[in-house]
mmCIF file of C-alpha atoms in Angstrom:
data_model
loop_
_atom_site.group_PDB
_atom_site.id
_atom_site.type_symbol
_atom_site.label_atom_id
_atom_site.label_comp_id
_atom_site.label_asym_id
_atom_site.label_seq_id
_atom_site.Cartn_x
_atom_site.Cartn_y
_atom_site.Cartn_z
ATOM 1 C CA MET A 1 75.236 126.967 73.432
ATOM 2 C CA VAL A 2 75.455 123.308 74.359
ATOM 3 C CA CYS A 3 76.262 122.422 70.654
ATOM 4 C CA GLU A 4 78.988 125.012 70.558
ATOM 5 C CA GLU A 5 80.452 123.535 73.839
ATOM 6 C CA ILE A 6 80.576 119.959 72.308
ATOM 7 C CA LEU A 7 81.997 121.278 69.049
ATOM 8 C CA ASP A 8 84.723 123.131 71.032
ATOM 9 C CA GLU A 9 85.487 119.869 72.649
ATOM 10 C CA MET A 10 85.668 117.954 69.451
ATOM 11 C CA SER A 11 87.928 120.594 68.042
ATOM 12 C CA LEU A 12 90.243 120.287 70.988
ATOM 13 C CA ILE A 13 90.451 116.546 70.367
ATOM 14 C CA ARG A 14 91.285 117.196 66.736
ATOM 15 C CA GLU A 15 94.108 119.600 67.659
ATOM 16 C CA GLN A 16 95.587 117.165 70.095
ATOM 17 C CA THR A 17 95.535 114.383 67.537
ATOM 18 C CA ASP A 18 97.147 116.544 65.039
ATOM 19 C CA VAL A 19 99.886 117.369 67.482
ATOM 20 C CA LYS A 20 100.475 113.757 68.393
ATOM 21 C CA GLN A 21 100.586 112.751 64.677
ATOM 22 C CA ALA A 22 103.176 115.561 64.079
ATOM 23 C CA GLU A 23 105.267 114.034 66.799
ATOM 24 C CA VAL A 24 104.983 110.688 65.197
ATOM 25 C CA ASP A 25 105.906 111.980 61.827
ATOM 26 C CA ALA A 26 108.849 113.763 63.351
ATOM 27 C CA GLY A 27 109.949 110.616 65.236
ATOM 28 C CA THR A 28 109.797 112.360 68.704
ATOM 29 C CA THR A 29 107.327 109.998 70.231
ATOM 30 C CA LEU A 30 109.108 107.100 72.014
ATOM 31 C CA SER A 31 106.312 105.500 73.914
ATOM 32 C CA THR A 32 105.312 102.009 72.610
ATOM 33 C CA SER A 33 101.953 101.934 74.418
ATOM 34 C CA THR A 34 99.770 104.710 73.268
ATOM 35 C CA ASP A 35 96.135 105.472 72.368
ATOM 36 C CA ASP A 36 97.165 105.574 68.634
ATOM 37 C CA GLN A 37 98.503 102.013 68.890
ATOM 38 C CA PHE A 38 95.046 100.751 69.990
ATOM 39 C CA GLY A 39 93.165 102.980 67.575
ATOM 40 C CA PHE A 40 91.624 105.305 70.102
ATOM 41 C CA ALA A 41 92.973 108.459 68.682
ATOM 42 C CA LEU A 42 91.801 107.611 65.185
ATOM 43 C CA VAL A 43 88.263 106.736 66.191
ATOM 44 C CA LYS A 44 88.147 110.162 68.155
ATOM 45 C CA GLU A 45 89.311 112.027 65.030
ATOM 46 C CA GLU A 46 86.623 110.172 62.960
ATOM 47 C CA ILE A 47 83.953 111.190 65.524
ATOM 48 C CA ASN A 48 85.253 114.910 65.377
ATOM 49 C CA GLU A 49 85.103 114.859 61.520
ATOM 50 C CA ALA A 50 81.607 113.491 61.550
ATOM 51 C CA VAL A 51 80.328 116.009 64.064
ATOM 52 C CA LEU A 52 81.860 118.935 62.173
ATOM 53 C CA LYS A 53 80.104 117.780 59.039
ATOM 54 C CA ASN A 54 76.884 117.530 60.814
ATOM 55 C CA ASN A 55 76.827 113.662 60.018
ATOM 56 C CA GLN A 56 75.120 112.452 63.197
ATOM 57 C CA ARG A 57 74.695 108.952 62.027
ATOM 58 C CA ALA A 58 78.267 108.461 61.192
ATOM 59 C CA ALA A 59 79.383 110.180 64.614
ATOM 60 C CA ALA A 60 76.908 107.629 66.396
ATOM 61 C CA ALA A 61 78.346 104.660 64.631
ATOM 62 C CA LYS A 62 81.924 105.699 65.629
ATOM 63 C CA ILE A 63 80.986 106.741 69.205
ATOM 64 C CA LYS A 64 79.572 103.121 69.612
ATOM 65 C CA GLU A 65 82.913 101.843 68.265
ATOM 66 C CA LEU A 66 84.843 103.970 70.779
ATOM 67 C CA MET A 67 82.660 102.799 73.657
ATOM 68 C CA MET A 68 83.240 99.312 72.741
ATOM 69 C CA LYS A 69 86.922 99.716 72.570
ATOM 70 C CA GLU A 70 86.910 101.353 76.014
ATOM 71 C CA LYS A 71 84.784 98.561 77.418
ATOM 72 C CA ASN A 72 87.280 96.020 76.121
ATOM 73 C CA ILE A 73 90.186 97.718 77.766
ATOM 74 C CA THR A 74 91.881 95.430 80.302
ATOM 75 C CA LEU A 75 94.155 96.467 83.286
ATOM 76 C CA ASN A 76 96.159 93.761 84.911
ATOM 77 C CA ILE A 77 97.863 94.604 88.336
ATOM 78 C CA ALA A 78 100.196 92.357 89.920
ATOM 79 C CA ILE A 79 100.731 92.415 93.659
ATOM 80 C CA THR A 80 103.855 90.663 94.913
ATOM 81 C CA GLY A 81 106.387 90.370 97.614
ATOM 82 C CA GLU A 82 107.634 88.051 100.272
ATOM 83 C CA SER A 83 105.426 85.746 102.247
ATOM 84 C CA GLY A 84 103.273 87.553 104.787
ATOM 85 C CA SER A 85 103.811 91.082 103.343
ATOM 86 C CA ASP A 86 100.253 92.173 103.396
ATOM 87 C CA LYS A 87 99.667 91.406 99.709
ATOM 88 C CA SER A 88 96.226 89.894 100.027
ATOM 89 C CA THR A 89 94.998 92.788 102.329
ATOM 90 C CA PHE A 90 96.156 95.377 99.862
ATOM 91 C CA VAL A 91 94.376 93.446 96.885
ATOM 92 C CA ASN A 92 91.162 93.642 98.863
ATOM 93 C CA ALA A 93 91.632 97.215 99.690
ATOM 94 C CA LEU A 94 92.047 98.151 96.222
ATOM 95 C CA ARG A 95 88.843 96.297 95.346
ATOM 96 C CA GLY A 96 86.986 98.114 98.110
ATOM 97 C CA LEU A 97 86.552 94.985 100.153
ATOM 98 C CA SER A 98 87.190 93.986 103.808
ATOM 99 C CA ASN A 99 89.224 90.835 104.433
ATOM 100 C CA ASP A 100 86.176 89.060 105.329
ATOM 101 C CA ASP A 101 83.873 90.033 102.535
ATOM 102 C CA GLU A 102 82.557 87.411 100.109
ATOM 103 C CA GLY A 103 85.077 87.115 97.254
ATOM 104 C CA ALA A 104 87.876 88.670 99.195
ATOM 105 C CA ALA A 105 91.445 87.320 98.809
ATOM 106 C CA PRO A 106 92.193 85.096 101.877
ATOM 107 C CA THR A 107 94.707 86.464 104.407
ATOM 108 C CA GLY A 108 96.425 85.098 107.426
ATOM 109 C CA VAL A 109 99.655 85.150 109.436
ATOM 110 C CA THR A 110 101.233 82.526 107.247
ATOM 111 C CA GLU A 111 101.513 82.447 103.304
ATOM 112 C CA THR A 112 97.987 82.020 102.060
ATOM 113 C CA THR A 113 98.642 82.584 98.353
ATOM 114 C CA MET A 114 100.009 79.414 96.812
ATOM 115 C CA GLU A 115 99.334 80.023 93.129
ATOM 116 C CA VAL A 116 98.722 82.965 90.812
ATOM 117 C CA LYS A 117 95.182 84.183 91.778
ATOM 118 C CA PRO A 118 93.083 86.566 89.797
ATOM 119 C CA TYR A 119 90.622 88.834 91.613
ATOM 120 C CA PRO A 120 88.422 90.850 89.112
ATOM 121 C CA HIS A 121 87.281 94.145 90.501
ATOM 122 C CA PRO A 122 83.611 93.982 91.590
ATOM 123 C CA LYS A 123 82.709 97.096 89.755
ATOM 124 C CA CYS A 124 85.188 97.125 86.914
ATOM 125 C CA PRO A 125 85.369 93.601 85.493
ATOM 126 C CA ASN A 126 88.069 94.551 82.911
ATOM 127 C CA VAL A 127 90.339 95.499 85.880
ATOM 128 C CA THR A 128 91.903 92.465 87.585
ATOM 129 C CA LEU A 129 94.288 92.463 90.557
ATOM 130 C CA TRP A 130 96.563 89.446 90.667
ATOM 131 C CA ASP A 131 97.617 88.199 94.182
ATOM 132 C CA LEU A 132 101.027 86.489 93.333
ATOM 133 C CA PRO A 133 102.640 83.926 95.631
ATOM 134 C CA GLY A 134 105.425 85.132 97.818
ATOM 135 C CA ILE A 135 108.783 85.344 95.987
ATOM 136 C CA GLY A 136 111.387 82.919 97.210
ATOM 137 C CA THR A 137 109.064 80.042 98.318
ATOM 138 C CA THR A 138 109.885 76.563 97.292
ATOM 139 C CA LYS A 139 107.300 76.468 94.552
ATOM 140 C CA PHE A 140 108.291 79.996 93.250
ATOM 141 C CA PRO A 141 112.069 80.423 93.484
ATOM 142 C CA ALA A 142 113.345 83.907 92.956
ATOM 143 C CA ASP A 143 115.320 83.078 89.711
ATOM 144 C CA LYS A 144 112.292 81.577 87.969
ATOM 145 C CA TYR A 145 109.628 83.812 89.504
ATOM 146 C CA LEU A 146 108.544 86.064 86.667
ATOM 147 C CA GLU A 147 108.463 83.078 84.248
ATOM 148 C CA LEU A 148 106.359 81.100 86.449
ATOM 149 C CA VAL A 149 103.798 83.748 87.299
ATOM 150 C CA GLY A 150 103.363 84.864 83.542
ATOM 151 C CA PHE A 151 104.909 88.335 83.698
ATOM 152 C CA GLU A 152 103.869 89.382 80.271
ATOM 153 C CA LYS A 153 100.175 89.901 81.042
ATOM 154 C CA PHE A 154 100.708 92.357 83.679
ATOM 155 C CA ASP A 155 100.653 96.108 83.127
ATOM 156 C CA PHE A 156 102.708 96.892 86.233
ATOM 157 C CA PHE A 157 103.943 95.387 89.373
ATOM 158 C CA ILE A 158 103.505 96.408 93.067
ATOM 159 C CA ILE A 159 106.157 94.921 95.298
ATOM 160 C CA ILE A 160 105.024 94.964 98.905
ATOM 161 C CA SER A 161 106.950 94.582 102.162
ATOM 162 C CA ASP A 162 105.752 95.082 105.786
ATOM 163 C CA THR A 163 109.298 95.732 107.169
ATOM 164 C CA ARG A 164 112.184 96.314 104.802
ATOM 165 C CA PHE A 165 112.844 95.307 101.179
ATOM 166 C CA ARG A 166 115.045 92.481 101.047
ATOM 167 C CA ALA A 167 117.323 90.782 98.388
ATOM 168 C CA ASN A 168 114.376 88.906 96.721
ATOM 169 C CA ASP A 169 112.397 92.028 96.298
ATOM 170 C CA VAL A 170 115.442 93.756 94.672
ATOM 171 C CA LYS A 171 116.115 90.770 92.440
ATOM 172 C CA LEU A 172 112.580 90.769 91.328
ATOM 173 C CA ALA A 173 112.606 94.537 90.655
ATOM 174 C CA GLN A 174 115.680 94.122 88.498
ATOM 175 C CA GLU A 175 114.175 91.220 86.448
ATOM 176 C CA ILE A 176 111.048 93.231 85.987
ATOM 177 C CA GLN A 177 113.068 96.284 84.776
ATOM 178 C CA LYS A 178 114.775 93.888 82.191
ATOM 179 C CA MET A 179 111.302 92.991 80.793
ATOM 180 C CA LYS A 180 110.566 96.702 80.478
ATOM 181 C CA LYS A 181 107.682 96.622 82.874
ATOM 182 C CA LYS A 182 106.835 99.281 85.608
ATOM 183 C CA PHE A 183 107.275 98.480 89.199
ATOM 184 C CA TYR A 184 106.562 100.227 92.419
ATOM 185 C CA PHE A 185 107.594 99.567 95.990
ATOM 186 C CA VAL A 186 104.921 99.725 98.689
ATOM 187 C CA ARG A 187 105.832 99.618 102.378
ATOM 188 C CA SER A 188 102.742 98.266 103.941
ATOM 189 C CA LYS A 189 101.203 98.383 107.525
ATOM 190 C CA ILE A 190 102.505 101.813 107.989
ATOM 191 C CA ASP A 191 99.721 102.498 110.428
ATOM 192 C CA ASN A 192 101.518 100.071 112.861
ATOM 193 C CA ASN A 193 104.634 101.986 112.753
ATOM 194 C CA MET A 194 102.943 105.322 113.184
ATOM 195 C CA ARG A 195 101.233 104.029 116.347
ATOM 196 C CA ALA A 196 104.601 103.166 117.681
ATOM 197 C CA GLU A 197 106.156 106.361 116.690
ATOM 198 C CA ARG A 198 103.442 108.404 118.454
ATOM 199 C CA ARG A 199 104.645 107.003 121.824
ATOM 200 C CA LYS A 200 107.918 108.919 121.318
ATOM 201 C CA ARG A 201 108.482 112.252 122.786
ATOM 202 C CA ASN A 202 108.267 115.258 120.285
ATOM 203 C CA PHE A 203 106.499 113.106 117.777
ATOM 204 C CA SER A 204 106.129 114.600 114.262
ATOM 205 C CA ALA A 205 104.067 112.528 111.770
ATOM 206 C CA ASP A 206 105.783 114.159 108.772
ATOM 207 C CA GLU A 207 109.177 113.568 110.184
ATOM 208 C CA ALA A 208 108.370 109.937 111.057
ATOM 209 C CA LEU A 209 107.041 109.088 107.516
ATOM 210 C CA THR A 210 110.029 110.822 105.917
ATOM 211 C CA LYS A 211 112.460 108.803 108.096
ATOM 212 C CA ILE A 212 110.766 105.535 107.292
ATOM 213 C CA ARG A 213 110.700 106.245 103.555
ATOM 214 C CA ASP A 214 114.181 107.495 103.541
ATOM 215 C CA ASP A 215 115.371 104.361 105.103
ATOM 216 C CA CYS A 216 113.609 102.162 102.550
ATOM 217 C CA VAL A 217 114.993 104.275 99.577
ATOM 218 C CA GLN A 218 118.530 104.317 100.943
ATOM 219 C CA SER A 219 118.400 100.478 101.570
ATOM 220 C CA LEU A 220 117.192 99.869 97.964
ATOM 221 C CA GLN A 221 119.821 102.048 96.698
ATOM 222 C CA ARG A 222 122.552 100.103 98.430
ATOM 223 C CA GLN A 223 121.097 96.986 96.969
ATOM 224 C CA GLY A 224 121.444 98.414 93.364
ATOM 225 C CA ILE A 225 118.160 100.093 92.712
ATOM 226 C CA LYS A 226 118.899 103.582 91.227
ATOM 227 C CA SER A 227 115.766 105.606 91.772
ATOM 228 C CA PRO A 228 113.350 103.546 93.776
ATOM 229 C CA GLN A 229 109.742 104.694 93.887
ATOM 230 C CA VAL A 230 108.532 103.955 97.427
ATOM 231 C CA PHE A 231 105.154 104.550 98.858
ATOM 232 C CA LEU A 232 104.056 104.201 102.458
ATOM 233 C CA VAL A 233 100.519 102.743 102.653
ATOM 234 C CA SER A 234 98.005 101.380 105.219
ATOM 235 C CA SER A 235 95.550 98.966 103.555
ATOM 236 C CA PHE A 236 93.043 99.811 106.197
ATOM 237 C CA GLU A 237 93.354 103.622 105.842
ATOM 238 C CA LEU A 238 93.916 104.359 102.226
ATOM 239 C CA HIS A 239 93.066 108.132 102.772
ATOM 240 C CA LEU A 240 96.104 108.566 104.783
ATOM 241 C CA TYR A 241 99.891 108.350 104.031
ATOM 242 C CA HIS A 242 101.061 107.888 100.517
ATOM 243 C CA PHE A 243 98.296 106.033 98.792
ATOM 244 C CA SER A 244 97.108 109.235 96.879
ATOM 245 C CA LEU A 245 100.642 109.730 95.733
ATOM 246 C CA LEU A 246 100.711 106.074 94.455
ATOM 247 C CA HIS A 247 97.612 106.707 92.304
ATOM 248 C CA GLN A 248 98.903 109.911 90.966
ATOM 249 C CA THR A 249 102.132 108.087 89.870
ATOM 250 C CA LEU A 250 100.249 105.255 88.317
ATOM 251 C CA ASP A 251 97.851 107.641 86.532
ATOM 252 C CA ARG A 252 100.985 109.472 85.168
ATOM 253 C CA ASP A 253 102.751 106.499 84.088
ATOM 254 C CA LEU A 254 99.814 104.407 82.260
ATOM 255 C CA PRO A 255 98.949 105.020 78.854
ATOM 256 C CA ALA A 256 96.022 107.385 78.386
ATOM 257 C CA HIS A 257 93.469 104.655 77.317
ATOM 258 C CA LYS A 258 94.110 102.712 80.617
ATOM 259 C CA ARG A 259 93.897 105.690 83.141
ATOM 260 C CA ASP A 260 90.046 105.595 83.124
ATOM 261 C CA ALA A 261 90.230 101.888 83.955
ATOM 262 C CA LEU A 262 92.498 102.591 86.959
ATOM 263 C CA LEU A 263 90.324 105.453 87.933
ATOM 264 C CA CYS A 264 87.171 103.301 87.852
ATOM 265 C CA ALA A 265 88.824 100.709 90.131
ATOM 266 C CA MET A 266 90.018 103.302 92.751
ATOM 267 C CA PRO A 267 87.901 103.391 95.832
ATOM 268 C CA ASN A 268 86.872 106.968 96.892
ATOM 269 C CA PHE A 269 89.666 107.530 99.282
ATOM 270 C CA ASN A 270 89.810 111.341 99.060
ATOM 271 C CA PRO A 271 87.908 114.208 97.701
ATOM 272 C CA GLU A 272 90.273 114.544 94.729
ATOM 273 C CA ILE A 273 89.681 111.049 93.407
ATOM 274 C CA ILE A 274 85.789 111.954 93.425
ATOM 275 C CA ARG A 275 86.587 115.117 91.425
ATOM 276 C CA LYS A 276 88.748 113.187 88.938
ATOM 277 C CA LYS A 277 85.927 110.672 88.423
ATOM 278 C CA LYS A 278 83.488 113.370 87.941
ATOM 279 C CA GLN A 279 85.761 114.999 85.355
ATOM 280 C CA ALA A 280 86.133 111.722 83.532
ATOM 281 C CA LEU A 281 82.392 110.990 83.416
ATOM 282 C CA LYS A 282 81.694 114.534 82.361
ATOM 283 C CA SER A 283 84.021 114.230 79.399
ATOM 284 C CA LYS A 284 81.901 111.279 78.060
ATOM 285 C CA ILE A 285 78.591 113.181 78.188
ATOM 286 C CA LYS A 286 79.055 114.730 74.740
ATOM 287 C CA TYR A 287 79.224 111.257 73.288
ATOM 288 C CA TRP A 288 75.840 110.288 74.844
ATOM 289 C CA ALA A 289 74.442 113.518 73.711
ATOM 290 C CA THR A 290 75.519 112.942 70.077
ATOM 291 C CA LEU A 291 74.045 109.427 70.206
ATOM 292 C CA SER A 292 70.840 111.161 71.412
ATOM 293 C CA ALA A 293 70.922 113.565 68.370
ATOM 294 C CA ALA A 294 71.237 110.576 65.949
ATOM 295 C CA GLY A 295 68.273 108.856 67.354
ATOM 296 C CA ALA A 296 66.249 112.122 66.985
ATOM 297 C CA ALA A 297 67.156 111.990 63.227
ATOM 298 C CA VAL A 298 65.016 109.044 62.485
ATOM 299 C CA PRO A 299 61.308 110.109 61.647
ATOM 300 C CA VAL A 300 59.564 107.358 63.653
ATOM 301 C CA PRO A 301 56.944 108.560 66.297
ATOM 302 C CA GLY A 302 58.304 108.220 69.791
ATOM 303 C CA LEU A 303 61.671 106.806 68.847
ATOM 304 C CA SER A 304 63.832 109.519 70.145
ATOM 305 C CA ILE A 305 62.275 109.223 73.725
ATOM 306 C CA VAL A 306 62.882 105.459 73.556
ATOM 307 C CA VAL A 307 66.450 105.883 72.361
ATOM 308 C CA ASP A 308 67.246 108.753 74.813
ATOM 309 C CA ALA A 309 65.752 106.721 77.753
ATOM 310 C CA ALA A 310 67.826 103.756 77.015
ATOM 311 C CA LEU A 311 70.997 105.964 76.613
ATOM 312 C CA LEU A 312 70.213 107.784 79.833
ATOM 313 C CA VAL A 313 69.719 104.606 81.951
ATOM 314 C CA ASP A 314 72.964 103.286 80.667
ATOM 315 C CA ALA A 315 74.754 106.485 81.410
ATOM 316 C CA VAL A 316 73.252 107.179 84.946
ATOM 317 C CA THR A 317 73.977 103.699 85.904
ATOM 318 C CA HIS A 318 77.483 104.141 84.929
ATOM 319 C CA PHE A 319 77.745 107.245 86.970
ATOM 320 C CA VAL A 320 76.325 105.747 90.137
ATOM 321 C CA PHE A 321 78.647 102.679 89.960
ATOM 322 C CA ALA A 322 81.641 104.797 89.170
ATOM 323 C CA LEU A 323 81.055 107.105 92.088
ATOM 324 C CA GLY A 324 80.434 104.223 94.502
ATOM 325 C CA LEU A 325 76.768 105.086 95.192
ATOM 326 C CA ASP A 326 75.228 101.673 94.295
ATOM 327 C CA VAL A 327 73.867 99.535 97.164
ATOM 328 C CA PRO A 328 76.725 96.846 97.211
ATOM 329 C CA SER A 329 79.359 99.634 97.298
ATOM 330 C CA LEU A 330 77.764 101.535 100.081
ATOM 331 C CA LYS A 331 77.409 98.391 102.149
ATOM 332 C CA ARG A 332 81.058 97.460 101.612
ATOM 333 C CA LEU A 333 81.921 101.039 102.619
ATOM 334 C CA SER A 334 79.755 100.576 105.717
ATOM 335 C CA ALA A 335 81.426 97.344 106.621
ATOM 336 C CA ARG A 336 84.932 98.769 106.205
ATOM 337 C CA THR A 337 84.576 101.985 108.027
ATOM 338 C CA GLY A 338 82.044 100.851 110.713
ATOM 339 C CA VAL A 339 79.563 103.643 109.888
ATOM 340 C CA PRO A 340 76.060 102.222 109.639
ATOM 341 C CA TYR A 341 74.636 101.833 106.101
ATOM 342 C CA ALA A 342 71.582 103.886 107.138
ATOM 343 C CA ASP A 343 73.846 106.845 108.170
ATOM 344 C CA LEU A 344 75.593 106.709 104.770
ATOM 345 C CA ARG A 345 72.216 106.776 103.046
ATOM 346 C CA SER A 346 70.912 109.554 105.190
ATOM 347 C CA VAL A 347 73.330 112.090 103.603
ATOM 348 C CA ILE A 348 72.414 111.208 99.906
ATOM 349 C CA ILE A 349 69.982 113.531 98.070
ATOM 350 C CA SER A 350 69.766 112.193 94.574
ATOM 351 C CA PRO A 351 66.896 109.664 94.216
ATOM 352 C CA LEU A 352 69.131 107.871 91.629
ATOM 353 C CA ALA A 353 71.838 106.876 94.128
ATOM 354 C CA ALA A 354 71.377 103.387 95.828
ATOM 355 C CA ALA A 355 68.288 102.770 93.566
ATOM 356 C CA GLU A 356 67.406 100.386 90.838
ATOM 357 C CA ILE A 357 67.512 102.627 87.659
ATOM 358 C CA THR A 358 64.656 101.672 85.304
ATOM 359 C CA THR A 359 63.464 103.707 82.435
ATOM 360 C CA GLY A 360 60.219 104.585 84.088
ATOM 361 C CA PHE A 361 61.907 105.593 87.373
ATOM 362 C CA LEU A 362 64.457 107.804 85.478
ATOM 363 C CA LEU A 363 61.810 109.502 83.419
ATOM 364 C CA LYS A 364 59.913 110.489 86.650
ATOM 365 C CA VAL A 365 63.096 112.010 87.995
ATOM 366 C CA ILE A 366 63.791 113.821 84.818
ATOM 367 C CA VAL A 367 60.262 115.344 84.737
ATOM 368 C CA GLN A 368 61.207 116.977 88.147
ATOM 369 C CA LEU A 369 64.083 118.743 86.449
ATOM 370 C CA GLY A 370 61.638 121.547 85.104
ATOM 371 C CA SER A 371 62.655 123.063 81.944
ATOM 372 C CA VAL A 372 64.222 119.800 80.635
ATOM 373 C CA ALA A 373 60.776 118.125 80.475
ATOM 374 C CA ALA A 374 59.638 120.834 78.089
ATOM 375 C CA LEU A 375 62.778 120.281 75.884
ATOM 376 C CA ILE A 376 61.888 116.535 75.686
ATOM 377 C CA ALA A 377 58.366 117.404 74.435
ATOM 378 C CA ALA A 378 59.726 120.000 72.003
ATOM 379 C CA VAL A 379 61.988 117.385 70.504
ATOM 380 C CA GLU A 380 58.974 115.135 69.518
ATOM 381 C CA VAL A 381 57.014 118.044 68.120
ATOM 382 C CA SER A 382 59.851 119.605 66.084
ATOM 383 C CA ARG A 383 60.365 116.258 64.260
ATOM 384 C CA TRP A 384 57.250 116.779 62.280
ATOM 385 C CA ILE A 385 58.002 120.357 61.063
ATOM 386 C CA PRO A 386 58.428 120.001 57.335
ATOM 387 C CA ILE A 387 62.031 120.388 55.945
ATOM 388 C CA ILE A 388 63.683 121.883 59.189
ATOM 389 C CA GLY A 389 62.031 119.747 61.667
ATOM 390 C CA ILE A 390 64.683 116.916 61.922
ATOM 391 C CA PRO A 391 67.685 119.317 62.246
ATOM 392 C CA ILE A 392 65.722 121.180 64.877
ATOM 393 C CA ALA A 393 64.845 117.871 66.802
ATOM 394 C CA MET A 394 68.470 116.710 66.597
ATOM 395 C CA GLY A 395 69.838 119.901 68.147
ATOM 396 C CA LEU A 396 67.087 119.802 70.741
ATOM 397 C CA SER A 397 67.811 116.112 71.671
ATOM 398 C CA LEU A 398 71.541 116.702 71.969
ATOM 399 C CA THR A 399 71.023 119.762 74.220
ATOM 400 C CA THR A 400 68.509 118.018 76.400
ATOM 401 C CA THR A 401 70.619 114.892 76.909
ATOM 402 C CA TYR A 402 73.581 116.989 77.538
ATOM 403 C CA LYS A 403 71.765 119.057 80.190
ATOM 404 C CA ILE A 404 70.061 116.169 81.863
ATOM 405 C CA LEU A 405 73.297 114.112 82.272
ATOM 406 C CA ASN A 406 75.248 117.191 83.510
ATOM 407 C CA LEU A 407 72.576 118.005 86.142
ATOM 408 C CA ILE A 408 72.457 114.314 87.232
ATOM 409 C CA LEU A 409 76.249 113.840 87.403
ATOM 410 C CA GLU A 410 76.663 117.152 89.498
ATOM 411 C CA GLU A 411 74.136 115.853 92.048
ATOM 412 C CA LEU A 412 75.625 112.382 92.335
ATOM 413 C CA ALA A 413 79.168 113.723 92.657
ATOM 414 C CA GLU A 414 77.926 115.892 95.450
ATOM 415 C CA ASP A 415 76.302 112.825 97.130
ATOM 416 C CA ALA A 416 79.622 110.882 96.741
ATOM 417 C CA GLN A 417 81.476 113.751 98.445
ATOM 418 C CA ARG A 418 78.921 113.730 101.356
ATOM 419 C CA VAL A 419 79.240 110.010 101.681
ATOM 420 C CA PHE A 420 82.968 110.161 101.786
ATOM 421 C CA GLU A 421 82.780 112.679 104.573
ATOM 422 C CA ARG A 422 80.294 110.835 106.583
ATOM 423 C CA ALA A 423 82.265 107.494 106.244
ATOM 424 C CA LEU A 424 85.483 109.005 107.562
ATOM 425 C CA GLY A 425 83.959 111.374 109.953
#
């Protein structure tokens, strides 16, 4: 049953690839930044072909190539705006940090960013947020700003203002547009505005947010921006206002191969982001399962157990970090929300969350999964059945790894949801 599910997924990949290729042949695809450009679709097609031909070794080699490609994906996000517009705090919020955390971008009432400063994401080192100097400063005049900051390395720009967007913001947007880069306007410190609005009689949060956004949009239109994309955000309360909409827009606009990098970098600011992370992680389980099957094909005593253990440690560690359940992430969440670390730990059920995942520890957890332990033993026994033993072992190994990772991911995702609810009350 599990093998059929994986083959169905592989067949779907093949169908999608054929459609994309037909579009390219017909000249209907206009995007210049696609998976095909970086070879992702081709490698996925080659994995699909190898699996359909039951060539596990070839599939394993291509899966490793795909994983290396994914590991080397970079995402560079430029955060810019006028001096004092909340850029650095926004950079820290996207990295899941408080302003006083070690490695946080420095903040202050005056301009603290005097040069182009990269801030790698603490959990996703291939994602870098760039805190750019305020546009219009003496060192970075508006007319030379993009050239001086090195615009070509950025995937998109976020232009921030804590009041209204001014002439320099508009000029920057127009120059970015000329360079055929994406840009988005973020109106920061919206929590301050909402506190002021609440003092008014007949206060309505939706009406207040609509009014503020409409004012921003109309102001930008008057200054020559045709269809400005404006998002109202509080760097201290990402789960409120328009941050979720900003993520949805970025996810839609980015090429497919960069979306997972963006998703990895996103803090767990709402239940939907946790669901998306779970879905993205689940989509990769078939690859780990196929690698496991390839290990079972080698007739060396105990090798499949060693291969599977190494694969599982790598996969589960990835799950824990992606879902924000590692110790550093939980401590940062505690500091940011004021909820004690012990309280966050108290709602976690999986023994794999907030733990050092070693081979021995993981195998102990797996043994407690009941029927899965019997499957692991069956893999080793079946390898020594003449003629049919290796194919049986490969199928069992694939099924076992697939089941184990699905069970672990399900429990970790539920833990991430509980931690989110506890952190935000």
